[in-house]
Amino acid sequence: MSENKQQWGSRLGVILAVAGSAVGLGNFLRFPGQAAANGGGAFMIPYFTALLLLGIPLGWAEWAMGRYGGRKGFHSAPAILGVMGKGKIARYLGVLGVLIPLGVYFYYVLIESWCLGYALKYLTGGIGIADGQPISDQIASSSAHFATYTGSKGDGSVFDLSGGLMSTLLVAFVLTVIANVWLLFRGLSGGIETFCKWAMPAMAVFALIVLVRVLTLPADATNPDQNVVNGLAYMWNPQWDKLGDPGAWMAAAGQIFFSLSVGFGVIINYASYMRKKDDVVLSGLTASATNEYFEVAMGGLITLTAAFVFLGLSLTTLPGGTFGLGFQTLPVVFAHMPLGNAIGAIWFFMLFLAAITSSLSMLQPTLAFIEEATGMKRRAAVALVVGISLIGNAYVMWFSKDLTVLGTIDDWVGTFFIVVLALVQCIVFGWVFGIDRGIEEAHHGAQMRIPKVFQFIIKYVSPAFLLWMLFNFVRDVLPKWIENLGANPTARNAVFFILLVILFLVVMTAIGEKRWRAQGRDVDGQLPAQD
Ligand code: PFF
């Protein structure tokens, strides 16, 4: 049996914890960045299609698999996929379900600490953008601040304590790590669940304040077209001609996975602490719906709209991507609005809350895996997880020039491996465990039934979609990434680093398998689960 038995305190608690994992920087930074990069409204059709064909059905599969695995006393993706997928192949592919949360944590928590650092700066007077300069100068000074603060101007520069600025990042980082470790150590119900229960509503209130401020922004007197309505139109008017662009579909599906925390091994882990009679179908849908509310109604309305009202269509030529809008463009907008510093502080603190409920969900699967594989006591396992994650953080922080390591890990772990793991989960659930058995399992204790069409979707449509994505990756994306590795030693080392982590996890899985067999447990899922 599992050595350290943990359980959720309440149904609302588990829903908020999963929603907390889902709602994060992906909703407020990545989503608007992806939408802007893929033509605004053009992005939304592939996005909602991917939600229906991948996000929601695979989310249900993960909830059901996690709860089933939990009944066999397993909590980590390798063990659970081994049971559901009946053997070694699925078990070792399940290593991805620990690698992804852990690897994403290496850089995610850093961004989380930028948010805390920016919030603290706004509380103490802002980031020093002088109003009255031309906009382009203001953007330049905001970008320069970002580059210095995050170390993207040079390797090791974050650790240069000679300027006061850098040390604020380190202070924010230390505070962020302490918060994560403390909540993780307090345990599932006492730490993660309790925190999510107050952080989620607080986040909603803060996001609403920023949203109302943005939607009531007056139009620029000299450019009356730069108004809220046109800003919304930029984001929401569909552009049908973009539908044939495979890049937009890949980006949309990647966003759905990243945002919903589906395809990561996180939901499998969280659901494994549920009981057989606990509902997973409505809970899964509620958590996904909560995520979509924050993503589309908050993330999608705040950043782009605010940037558009102040900057108009030149927005498309500004620092874009995941960080450009949130960290470089919005500070310029805040500098112009009344009470801008207060709104800036609320915005970045809200991002910090959103991020911490997500980063906790990246540590818990790793912790569960280490406890389960080695039989270590909780305290020792927490120490090991903290040690490993600090090595990863330090690595990303030191090699900060152009954020190359961060970007490389995000590409391989946070984008490519997710598709692979999602495909593995889909095949294990729909084909090896069997779709009929899988749906029956999901329906135990369920407060709504999974509509029949989703059986077909999970078995055929989702894997076909994922295979198409994999094909596109192999044909169009990976060759470019690999070519880049040849030219860029920092990126190459980052890939070696990832391989090293994979090796470590594989060895741990082997150790775990041996232990579980010695304990006479049903490692290969030959027996039905007990109630
Ligand atoms: N879903 C989170 C977000 O949208 O920011 C990100 C995330 C959570 C990634 C959990 C990975 C993970 F394991």
JSON list of N, CA and C and ligand atoms in Angstrom, two decimals, residues 20-27 100-102 104-105 108 255 257-262 264-266 291 295 354-355 358-359 361-362 365, ligand 1:
[
{"chain": "A", "resi": 20, "resn": "GLY", "atom": "N", "xyz": [-6.90, 25.32, -9.95]},
{"chain": "A", "resi": 20, "resn": "GLY", "atom": "CA", "xyz": [-5.74, 26.12, -9.58]},
{"chain": "A", "resi": 20, "resn": "GLY", "atom": "C", "xyz": [-4.52, 25.74, -10.40]},
{"chain": "A", "resi": 21, "resn": "SER", "atom": "N", "xyz": [-4.39, 24.43, -10.63]},
{"chain": "A", "resi": 21, "resn": "SER", "atom": "CA", "xyz": [-3.28, 23.97, -11.47]},
{"chain": "A", "resi": 21, "resn": "SER", "atom": "C", "xyz": [-3.44, 24.51, -12.89]},
{"chain": "A", "resi": 22, "resn": "ALA", "atom": "N", "xyz": [-4.69, 24.48, -13.36]},
{"chain": "A", "resi": 22, "resn": "ALA", "atom": "CA", "xyz": [-4.94, 24.87, -14.74]},
{"chain": "A", "resi": 22, "resn": "ALA", "atom": "C", "xyz": [-4.78, 26.38, -14.94]},
{"chain": "A", "resi": 23, "resn": "VAL", "atom": "N", "xyz": [-5.43, 27.15, -14.07]},
{"chain": "A", "resi": 23, "resn": "VAL", "atom": "CA", "xyz": [-5.37, 28.61, -14.25]},
{"chain": "A", "resi": 23, "resn": "VAL", "atom": "C", "xyz": [-4.00, 29.10, -13.80]},
{"chain": "A", "resi": 24, "resn": "GLY", "atom": "N", "xyz": [-3.29, 29.70, -14.72]},
{"chain": "A", "resi": 24, "resn": "GLY", "atom": "CA", "xyz": [-1.95, 30.14, -14.36]},
{"chain": "A", "resi": 24, "resn": "GLY", "atom": "C", "xyz": [-1.43, 31.12, -15.38]},
{"chain": "A", "resi": 25, "resn": "LEU", "atom": "N", "xyz": [-0.12, 31.19, -15.48]},
{"chain": "A", "resi": 25, "resn": "LEU", "atom": "CA", "xyz": [0.49, 32.13, -16.42]},
{"chain": "A", "resi": 25, "resn": "LEU", "atom": "C", "xyz": [0.06, 31.81, -17.85]},
{"chain": "A", "resi": 26, "resn": "GLY", "atom": "N", "xyz": [-0.26, 30.53, -18.08]},
{"chain": "A", "resi": 26, "resn": "GLY", "atom": "CA", "xyz": [-0.74, 30.13, -19.40]},
{"chain": "A", "resi": 26, "resn": "GLY", "atom": "C", "xyz": [-1.98, 30.91, -19.81]},
{"chain": "A", "resi": 27, "resn": "ASN", "atom": "N", "xyz": [-2.84, 31.21, -18.84]},
{"chain": "A", "resi": 27, "resn": "ASN", "atom": "CA", "xyz": [-4.09, 31.90, -19.16]},
{"chain": "A", "resi": 27, "resn": "ASN", "atom": "C", "xyz": [-3.88, 33.38, -19.43]},
{"chain": "A", "resi": 100, "resn": "ILE", "atom": "N", "xyz": [7.46, 16.18, -17.26]},
{"chain": "A", "resi": 100, "resn": "ILE", "atom": "CA", "xyz": [6.83, 17.42, -17.75]},
{"chain": "A", "resi": 100, "resn": "ILE", "atom": "C", "xyz": [6.56, 18.40, -16.58]},
{"chain": "A", "resi": 101, "resn": "PRO", "atom": "N", "xyz": [5.84, 17.94, -15.53]},
{"chain": "A", "resi": 101, "resn": "PRO", "atom": "CA", "xyz": [5.64, 18.90, -14.44]},
{"chain": "A", "resi": 101, "resn": "PRO", "atom": "C", "xyz": [6.97, 19.41, -13.85]},
{"chain": "A", "resi": 102, "resn": "LEU", "atom": "N", "xyz": [7.92, 18.48, -13.66]},
{"chain": "A", "resi": 102, "resn": "LEU", "atom": "CA", "xyz": [9.18, 18.89, -13.04]},
{"chain": "A", "resi": 102, "resn": "LEU", "atom": "C", "xyz": [9.95, 19.85, -13.95]},
{"chain": "A", "resi": 104, "resn": "VAL", "atom": "N", "xyz": [8.83, 21.72, -16.38]},
{"chain": "A", "resi": 104, "resn": "VAL", "atom": "CA", "xyz": [8.16, 23.02, -16.51]},
{"chain": "A", "resi": 104, "resn": "VAL", "atom": "C", "xyz": [8.40, 23.84, -15.23]},
{"chain": "A", "resi": 105, "resn": "TYR", "atom": "N", "xyz": [8.40, 23.13, -14.09]},
{"chain": "A", "resi": 105, "resn": "TYR", "atom": "CA", "xyz": [8.64, 23.86, -12.82]},
{"chain": "A", "resi": 105, "resn": "TYR", "atom": "C", "xyz": [9.98, 24.59, -12.85]},
{"chain": "A", "resi": 108, "resn": "TYR", "atom": "N", "xyz": [9.08, 27.71, -14.71]},
{"chain": "A", "resi": 108, "resn": "TYR", "atom": "CA", "xyz": [7.82, 28.37, -14.39]},
{"chain": "A", "resi": 108, "resn": "TYR", "atom": "C", "xyz": [7.92, 29.15, -13.08]},
{"chain": "A", "resi": 255, "resn": "GLN", "atom": "N", "xyz": [-1.72, 25.20, -26.74]},
{"chain": "A", "resi": 255, "resn": "GLN", "atom": "CA", "xyz": [-2.23, 26.11, -25.71]},
{"chain": "A", "resi": 255, "resn": "GLN", "atom": "C", "xyz": [-3.26, 25.40, -24.85]},
{"chain": "A", "resi": 257, "resn": "PHE", "atom": "N", "xyz": [-3.53, 22.22, -24.11]},
{"chain": "A", "resi": 257, "resn": "PHE", "atom": "CA", "xyz": [-2.87, 21.31, -23.17]},
{"chain": "A", "resi": 257, "resn": "PHE", "atom": "C", "xyz": [-2.22, 22.08, -22.04]},
{"chain": "A", "resi": 258, "resn": "PHE", "atom": "N", "xyz": [-1.41, 23.07, -22.43]},
{"chain": "A", "resi": 258, "resn": "PHE", "atom": "CA", "xyz": [-0.66, 23.80, -21.42]},
{"chain": "A", "resi": 258, "resn": "PHE", "atom": "C", "xyz": [-1.61, 24.44, -20.42]},
{"chain": "A", "resi": 259, "resn": "SER", "atom": "N", "xyz": [-2.66, 25.01, -20.94]},
{"chain": "A", "resi": 259, "resn": "SER", "atom": "CA", "xyz": [-3.54, 25.77, -20.08]},
{"chain": "A", "resi": 259, "resn": "SER", "atom": "C", "xyz": [-4.38, 24.89, -19.16]},
{"chain": "A", "resi": 260, "resn": "LEU", "atom": "N", "xyz": [-4.90, 23.80, -19.69]},
{"chain": "A", "resi": 260, "resn": "LEU", "atom": "CA", "xyz": [-5.77, 22.95, -18.87]},
{"chain": "A", "resi": 260, "resn": "LEU", "atom": "C", "xyz": [-4.97, 22.02, -17.95]},
{"chain": "A", "resi": 261, "resn": "SER", "atom": "N", "xyz": [-3.65, 22.03, -18.08]},
{"chain": "A", "resi": 261, "resn": "SER", "atom": "CA", "xyz": [-2.80, 21.06, -17.35]},
{"chain": "A", "resi": 261, "resn": "SER", "atom": "C", "xyz": [-3.17, 19.63, -17.75]},
{"chain": "A", "resi": 262, "resn": "VAL", "atom": "N", "xyz": [-3.63, 19.47, -18.98]},
{"chain": "A", "resi": 262, "resn": "VAL", "atom": "CA", "xyz": [-3.96, 18.13, -19.47]},
{"chain": "A", "resi": 262, "resn": "VAL", "atom": "C", "xyz": [-2.75, 17.63, -20.28]},
{"chain": "A", "resi": 264, "resn": "PHE", "atom": "N", "xyz": [-0.09, 16.27, -18.86]},
{"chain": "A", "resi": 264, "resn": "PHE", "atom": "CA", "xyz": [1.13, 16.55, -18.07]},
{"chain": "A", "resi": 264, "resn": "PHE", "atom": "C", "xyz": [1.41, 15.51, -17.01]},
{"chain": "A", "resi": 265, "resn": "GLY", "atom": "N", "xyz": [0.41, 14.70, -16.67]},
{"chain": "A", "resi": 265, "resn": "GLY", "atom": "CA", "xyz": [0.58, 13.80, -15.53]},
{"chain": "A", "resi": 265, "resn": "GLY", "atom": "C", "xyz": [0.12, 14.45, -14.22]},
{"chain": "A", "resi": 266, "resn": "VAL", "atom": "N", "xyz": [-0.35, 15.69, -14.30]},
{"chain": "A", "resi": 266, "resn": "VAL", "atom": "CA", "xyz": [-0.77, 16.38, -13.09]},
{"chain": "A", "resi": 266, "resn": "VAL", "atom": "C", "xyz": [-2.16, 15.90, -12.64]},
{"chain": "A", "resi": 291, "resn": "ASN", "atom": "N", "xyz": [-11.20, 27.04, -15.88]},
{"chain": "A", "resi": 291, "resn": "ASN", "atom": "CA", "xyz": [-9.99, 27.46, -16.60]},
{"chain": "A", "resi": 291, "resn": "ASN", "atom": "C", "xyz": [-10.35, 28.31, -17.82]},
{"chain": "A", "resi": 295, "resn": "GLU", "atom": "N", "xyz": [-9.30, 32.04, -18.80]},
{"chain": "A", "resi": 295, "resn": "GLU", "atom": "CA", "xyz": [-8.47, 32.22, -20.00]},
{"chain": "A", "resi": 295, "resn": "GLU", "atom": "C", "xyz": [-9.12, 33.17, -21.01]},
{"chain": "A", "resi": 354, "resn": "ALA", "atom": "N", "xyz": [-1.96, 33.15, -9.40]},
{"chain": "A", "resi": 354, "resn": "ALA", "atom": "CA", "xyz": [-2.31, 32.18, -10.44]},
{"chain": "A", "resi": 354, "resn": "ALA", "atom": "C", "xyz": [-1.16, 31.20, -10.63]},
{"chain": "A", "resi": 355, "resn": "ALA", "atom": "N", "xyz": [0.05, 31.71, -10.58]},
{"chain": "A", "resi": 355, "resn": "ALA", "atom": "CA", "xyz": [1.21, 30.87, -10.86]},
{"chain": "A", "resi": 355, "resn": "ALA", "atom": "C", "xyz": [1.49, 29.90, -9.72]},
{"chain": "A", "resi": 358, "resn": "SER", "atom": "N", "xyz": [-0.43, 26.81, -9.68]},
{"chain": "A", "resi": 358, "resn": "SER", "atom": "CA", "xyz": [0.01, 25.91, -10.74]},
{"chain": "A", "resi": 358, "resn": "SER", "atom": "C", "xyz": [1.34, 25.25, -10.39]},
{"chain": "A", "resi": 359, "resn": "SER", "atom": "N", "xyz": [2.28, 26.02, -9.86]},
{"chain": "A", "resi": 359, "resn": "SER", "atom": "CA", "xyz": [3.59, 25.42, -9.61]},
{"chain": "A", "resi": 359, "resn": "SER", "atom": "C", "xyz": [3.51, 24.35, -8.53]},
{"chain": "A", "resi": 361, "resn": "SER", "atom": "N", "xyz": [1.21, 22.27, -8.29]},
{"chain": "A", "resi": 361, "resn": "SER", "atom": "CA", "xyz": [0.76, 21.06, -8.97]},
{"chain": "A", "resi": 361, "resn": "SER", "atom": "C", "xyz": [1.86, 20.43, -9.79]},
{"chain": "A", "resi": 362, "resn": "MET", "atom": "N", "xyz": [2.96, 21.14, -9.98]},
{"chain": "A", "resi": 362, "resn": "MET", "atom": "CA", "xyz": [4.10, 20.54, -10.70]},
{"chain": "A", "resi": 362, "resn": "MET", "atom": "C", "xyz": [5.00, 19.79, -9.73]},
{"chain": "A", "resi": 365, "resn": "PRO", "atom": "N", "xyz": [3.30, 15.87, -8.20]},
{"chain": "A", "resi": 365, "resn": "PRO", "atom": "CA", "xyz": [3.52, 14.59, -8.89]},
{"chain": "A", "resi": 365, "resn": "PRO", "atom": "C", "xyz": [4.94, 14.06, -8.71]},
{"chain": "B", "resi": 1, "resn": "PFF", "atom": "N1", "xyz": [-1.78, 25.14, -16.59]},
{"chain": "B", "resi": 1, "resn": "PFF", "atom": "C1", "xyz": [-0.77, 26.03, -16.12]},
{"chain": "B", "resi": 1, "resn": "PFF", "atom": "C2", "xyz": [-0.95, 27.40, -16.75]},
{"chain": "B", "resi": 1, "resn": "PFF", "atom": "O1", "xyz": [-1.86, 27.58, -17.57]},
{"chain": "B", "resi": 1, "resn": "PFF", "atom": "O2", "xyz": [-0.18, 28.29, -16.44]},
{"chain": "B", "resi": 1, "resn": "PFF", "atom": "C3", "xyz": [0.61, 25.54, -16.40]},
{"chain": "B", "resi": 1, "resn": "PFF", "atom": "C4", "xyz": [0.98, 24.18, -15.90]},
{"chain": "B", "resi": 1, "resn": "PFF", "atom": "C5", "xyz": [0.42, 23.59, -14.77]},
{"chain": "B", "resi": 1, "resn": "PFF", "atom": "C6", "xyz": [1.97, 23.52, -16.56]},
{"chain": "B", "resi": 1, "resn": "PFF", "atom": "C7", "xyz": [0.84, 22.35, -14.34]},
{"chain": "B", "resi": 1, "resn": "PFF", "atom": "C8", "xyz": [2.41, 22.29, -16.13]},
{"chain": "B", "resi": 1, "resn": "PFF", "atom": "C9", "xyz": [1.83, 21.71, -15.04]},
{"chain": "B", "resi": 1, "resn": "PFF", "atom": "F1", "xyz": [2.26, 20.56, -14.64]}
]
